[in-house]
Amino acid sequence: MASSAASRNGAPRGGGGARSLAGGNLRSSSYKSRPSQLPGSTLRRSSTGSFAAAGDDGVPGRVRVAVRLRPRNAEEMVADADFADCVEVQPELKRLKLRKNNWDSDTYEFDEVLTEFASQKRVYEVVAKPVVESVLDGYNGTVMAYGQTGTGKTFTVGHLGDGDTASRGIMVRAMEDILADVAPETDSVSVSYLQLYMEAIQDLLDPTNDNISIVEDPKTGDVSLPGATLLEIRDQQSFVELLSIGEAHRIAANTKLNTESSRSHAILMVHVKRSVVSQDDTLSIENGNSSHFVKPLRPLIRKSKLVLVDLAGSERVHKSGSEGHMLEEAKSINLSLSALGKCINALAENCAHVPVRDSKLTRLLKDSFGGTARTSLIVTIGPSPRHRGETASTIQFGQRAMKVENMLKIKEEFDYKSLSRKLEIQVDKLIAENERQQKAYEYELERMNQEAQNRIAEVERNFAEALEKERLKCQMEYMESVKKLEEKMLTNQRKHGSDGIIRNECNGEVTLLYFSFLRKLLQNETQRRKASEEEVNKLNTRMGQLMQSEAGGDGEILRIHQLLEVETQKKKKLEEEVMILKSQLLQLSYEADQSRRYMERVGSGNGLNGTDSPSVNNGEKAPVGTLFEQVGLHQILSYLESEDANVQIHAVKVLANLAAEEANQEKIVEAGGLTSLLMLLRKFEDETVRRVAAGAIANLAMNETNQELIMTQGGITLLTMTAADAEDPQTLRMVAGAIANLCGNDKLQMKLKSEGGIKALLGMVRCGHADVLSQVARGIANFAKCESRAATQGTKNGRSLLIDDGALPWIVQNANNEAAPIRRHIELALCHLAQHEVNAKEMISGGALWELVRISHDCSREDIRSLARRTLNSSPTFRSEMRRLRID
Ligand code: ADP
Ligand code: MG
């Protein structure tokens, strides 16, 4: 049963009236929604930009089929006047009854049943409009008219409605809707108009182009006609003109081919290209934001295609009388149509194989049936019972087509041109930004460079200022010291007149000589300093130039810094030398001071002090003391090791003067000064150094602790060595003084003797200088006194070590020396020796008795005189000898 078949096909039922073919589960309104909101719509984002391939999900969309009944035409009015129509339409039920005979009919259901009174507008709205809206949303769409020749296919699809607006067909109305919806700035609409006849595609917009080939994209399977004329449509008027031109060409072509237009298929292809922007957040475009990391722009382009087809008449060839055509040709004429029927059958039956490739029409409509397009089919029928058979087959075709299920898919691809345009703008913005930043960076670099140069210049200025200040200070100090010394000397000269003139003159000469030497040294230093300052200035200038030229800047700056460092070292050296000069000045003032004291002593008639030790300073705080504080003991000691003999001499002089003050002695020894001084004696190089070092040791040897230290550090050996080979009387005087001090220590008696101290002392008398002899005499007296004390205490018995070492003859010889200091020391020594009986025999034989007797009678000092007398009386040996010699 046809009716049961019809109900099996699942065609939607619904209310009547102007419901569209898209009614039911997919209403017209749903097409209007944006693609991104469509369930299952596929946003193509592959870089290939290819259209949806089979297999992707889409929206199910069955082929919608409407049936339209043409009103009786004039001929039928006459011919069929006595007959009823072969069909009866029930539009409200979407049913159509096809009469079999007077008593029987088949009923069919369609998506839409359009009566002979249906207006063109209504037909467009229910059949085509949903498809057009779909196309505007990015889907492909097809509207196709199928039916017997003369049933109104062309009237429905292609009627231009020249005289009557209301009679305008689907093509004109569709374009009107499309043009109203697209945006001319971003979207484009273009058309091709073709005719397919005997498997040849002719261009209705360019009749010379009469064999256009179909090109199939091997990847996507999409078909296109690159050879066909494609004209962009901007307004309705030009489109209608285009259609009429196409129509004219169609008639002309058919005349030429000796055929009727009913034998050919007319195909209008409308290509709609629309720009859309993805509403996906992650793909949104950032406008006006100069951020470097904008989200990627996602302009999309939707390409859709509306295919409007006015098929050739579906009647069988023989019936319409294709005179003049061979059978093969006749077959070819309807090849496409029969292939279409086969494909629809296959699709309706869900056959595995659909013979799409059998004809050009089926290839062109590949996407319309079983593809991704929204497809509406309108089947046109006439009312005449004479064509009942054709009408029935048309209805059957429509019924089968209703079973074809398409999968609607949106065709979307990246708008690379637009994307590239936008990216170019973005890139330009970034380039500009980069240039700005580069400039800012260069400026900053320049600023930093300038700042560094300023800093260097400032440091150099400060350095030069400090240097100049230091120089001026030294100069001032020097001038002041010289002035003071000159004043002092003048005062001395005036004060002491002729008395001290020889000594003073002598001293003054030395001092002046020394001054001029120092002055010269200072001049030299000043010159050297000036030269290095000039050098520094030169370097600064050069550095400035180099910095300006900026060539190899860093390396050069480094080199200049190194030079500066060298200069700084030089400066340090100069400062050291200035220090030495200062010490020399102080030394000088010290010596001047000593000389003044001497003059004063001579002037006031005072003799040598009791100990007669050299370089003892009992005055107010000496200048050297100040130096000691200023320079520091360690610094002075380090100068002792200087390779510069001049520096060494001054350092040892300063040290000797310091050692003259008892308050300093402990500090000097603690700081290792004694060791340093002994070392100087050991590596004898310079007589002056040796002399002054010996003097310093002599001063240190005044202290009992130091005496022991000198002994333990091998000092006696060094002193005896010096005593043996020195020739300078002053050196010998210092050495003798030192040994004399050691002789006054009870604990060192034995060691002194065993290490040759006494012999060394006696050896020094060879030089005959009174100062030396005086120190030797003092040493002997000290020694004898200690021995006498030890003997009295009972810690020593036995003969005097002095006598053992052969000192007696010299003692006796000098007992009456004309120099008072020598004489007095020897007188004391003789008294001490005589106090012990063990010595008496040797003393008598050595002639000492006579000297003792003389002392007891003649000594100018009363205390010594009585000491001698007591000593002689208390010794039995002396007494008996004196008796023997008849001395009182
Ligand atoms: P086909 O293209 O199917 O061969 P046409 O569109 O040429 O048929 O129609 C044949 C004739 O019938 C034309 O003169 C046309 O104007 C007329 N005609 C077709 N359908 C209708 C209709 N619904 N109302 C009025 N006239 C129609
Ligand atoms: Mg026609």
Short mmCIF file of N, CA and C and ligand atoms in Angstrom, two decimals, residues 148-155 247 250 261-264 310-313, ligand 2:
data_model
loop_
_atom_site.label_atom_id
_atom_site.label_comp_id
_atom_site.label_asym_id
_atom_site.label_seq_id
_atom_site.Cartn_x
_atom_site.Cartn_y
_atom_site.Cartn_z
N GLN A 148 7.57 16.53 -15.01
CA GLN A 148 7.35 16.39 -16.46
C GLN A 148 7.40 17.76 -17.12
N THR A 149 7.81 17.78 -18.35
CA THR A 149 7.84 19.05 -19.09
C THR A 149 6.45 19.69 -19.08
N GLY A 150 6.48 20.97 -18.85
CA GLY A 150 5.22 21.71 -18.89
C GLY A 150 4.47 21.73 -17.57
N THR A 151 5.03 21.16 -16.52
CA THR A 151 4.32 21.13 -15.25
C THR A 151 4.65 22.34 -14.36
N GLY A 152 5.59 23.17 -14.82
CA GLY A 152 5.84 24.42 -14.08
C GLY A 152 7.16 24.46 -13.32
N LYS A 153 8.14 23.67 -13.71
CA LYS A 153 9.47 23.69 -13.04
C LYS A 153 10.12 25.06 -13.23
N THR A 154 10.18 25.44 -14.51
CA THR A 154 10.83 26.73 -14.80
C THR A 154 10.04 27.87 -14.18
N PHE A 155 8.72 27.73 -14.26
CA PHE A 155 7.86 28.75 -13.66
C PHE A 155 8.14 28.88 -12.16
N GLU A 247 19.06 33.07 -19.63
CA GLU A 247 17.88 32.47 -20.24
C GLU A 247 17.94 32.58 -21.77
N ARG A 250 20.31 30.27 -23.11
CA ARG A 250 19.81 28.90 -23.02
C ARG A 250 18.93 28.60 -24.25
N SER A 261 14.44 23.42 -24.48
CA SER A 261 15.03 23.69 -23.15
C SER A 261 14.59 22.64 -22.15
N SER A 262 13.49 21.96 -22.47
CA SER A 262 13.02 20.94 -21.52
C SER A 262 13.97 19.74 -21.44
N ARG A 263 14.86 19.65 -22.45
CA ARG A 263 15.81 18.53 -22.45
C ARG A 263 17.08 18.83 -21.64
N SER A 264 17.19 20.05 -21.26
CA SER A 264 18.44 20.38 -20.55
C SER A 264 18.15 20.75 -19.09
N ASP A 310 16.85 23.61 -12.19
CA ASP A 310 15.61 23.43 -12.98
C ASP A 310 15.91 22.26 -13.91
N LEU A 311 15.44 21.10 -13.45
CA LEU A 311 15.82 19.88 -14.18
C LEU A 311 15.13 19.77 -15.53
N ALA A 312 15.68 18.93 -16.34
CA ALA A 312 15.04 18.61 -17.64
C ALA A 312 13.74 17.84 -17.35
N GLY A 313 12.86 17.83 -18.30
CA GLY A 313 11.59 17.13 -18.10
C GLY A 313 11.81 15.65 -17.81
MG MG B 2 11.04 24.34 -18.17
#
